């Protein structure tokens, strides 16, 4: 039976106002880092979030744990609307979600022993008995594959992989429900990546975790994720079960990412011609009209520059936003999140 939805973003938008160029009369540019995002993640599920650099993956991940400002839309967590949660209520909710970063060094205090790094969240969230904290630190070090003796050491005494294990231990020690892992493998070599991925798998089962797993590396996440969500310039362009996306991607952008993903077979990889997406990714402060991908799409049509396609549902949770794959002609327009609904009684 399907698990209940744990985290749900509804029409979520995140914007950043950039500094106005000196002497310019125009208003300060606004980056729509995340636009109109619908994404629900079920308890126990792993959703991989992929897309090129700057497309808004980290911002969406941060918004889903309430550490990026939500401009519009709503966020529900375990049935509760947490879009506007503040103060103590937000602090308390935060113990239920955590983030893991690419560079474990940035999330570890180099001057603190591992014990203190791991004990801190326990103290912050009210666990103060010495015996309880010691027990919990030993238990969590063991769970991430490190000896409890390591508690007395400092981060610089560890390898990159071990440091990432410590960062994961810190994220898991409060037994959160939801973890956003932001490129947690990128700084590691391939064999270490596989070990850390295995650890994520084990911890998911052991602590009933739910993951939003952000990655550039499509090939790596397919075997690990239940579903894959593909973002382009702040928007969701395709989502579906990992197996459906691998075998039957619909959106030209997903297809291009798949074609660019390295093959696990070194011989195939050595002779493979990598198709390069033409042109640079446009600035999210000045996105193209219509389908945001039309400036780089190999099959763009006239309608693509005018109408931003809505998602088409292909069944089984597989959806893509593209005029070329919408049955019976171009897709209707994606709803504009900035449109103010008119009051019908006015
Ligand atoms: N605090 C901020 N202030 C202004 N702009 C921001 C801020 N954070 C992110 N942005 C902009 O929002 C857009 C999305 O950034 P984000 O970091 O979410 O992308 P990403 O997909 O995670 O990229 P990468 O793969 O490089 O990590 C980018 O244009 C970025 O410059
Ligand atoms: S809508 Fe048009 S431009 Fe956008 S991906 Fe589809 S074919 Fe390409
Ligand atoms: Mg990022």
mmCIF file of C-alpha atoms in Angstrom, residues 1-7 40-46 77-79 96 176-178 204 207-211 226:
data_model
loop_
_atom_site.group_PDB
_atom_site.id
_atom_site.type_symbol
_atom_site.label_atom_id
_atom_site.label_comp_id
_atom_site.label_asym_id
_atom_site.label_seq_id
_atom_site.Cartn_x
_atom_site.Cartn_y
_atom_site.Cartn_z
ATOM 1 C CA UNK A 1 0.000 0.000 0.000
ATOM 2 C CA UNK A 2 1.185 3.541 -0.753
ATOM 3 C CA UNK A 3 2.654 5.385 2.206
ATOM 4 C CA UNK A 4 1.101 8.767 3.075
ATOM 5 C CA UNK A 5 2.619 11.947 1.650
ATOM 6 C CA UNK A 6 5.223 13.358 4.062
ATOM 7 C CA UNK A 7 6.324 16.564 2.296
ATOM 8 C CA UNK A 40 4.975 15.499 -3.159
ATOM 9 C CA UNK A 41 7.241 12.975 -1.461
ATOM 10 C CA UNK A 42 5.800 9.951 0.302
ATOM 11 C CA UNK A 43 7.104 8.641 3.603
ATOM 12 C CA UNK A 44 10.042 6.289 2.996
ATOM 13 C CA UNK A 45 10.469 7.437 -0.596
ATOM 14 C CA UNK A 46 13.668 8.676 -2.267
ATOM 15 C CA UNK A 77 4.829 18.539 6.224
ATOM 16 C CA UNK A 78 3.215 15.448 7.715
ATOM 17 C CA UNK A 79 -0.233 16.915 7.115
ATOM 18 C CA UNK A 96 12.248 16.634 11.854
ATOM 19 C CA UNK A 176 14.511 13.233 11.470
ATOM 20 C CA UNK A 177 11.773 12.182 9.070
ATOM 21 C CA UNK A 178 13.029 14.009 5.999
ATOM 22 C CA UNK A 204 16.768 4.883 5.164
ATOM 23 C CA UNK A 207 15.598 5.024 10.652
ATOM 24 C CA UNK A 208 12.590 5.140 8.263
ATOM 25 C CA UNK A 209 13.988 8.156 6.421
ATOM 26 C CA UNK A 210 12.591 9.986 3.404
ATOM 27 C CA UNK A 211 15.079 11.607 1.012
ATOM 28 C CA UNK A 226 12.287 5.597 -6.429
#
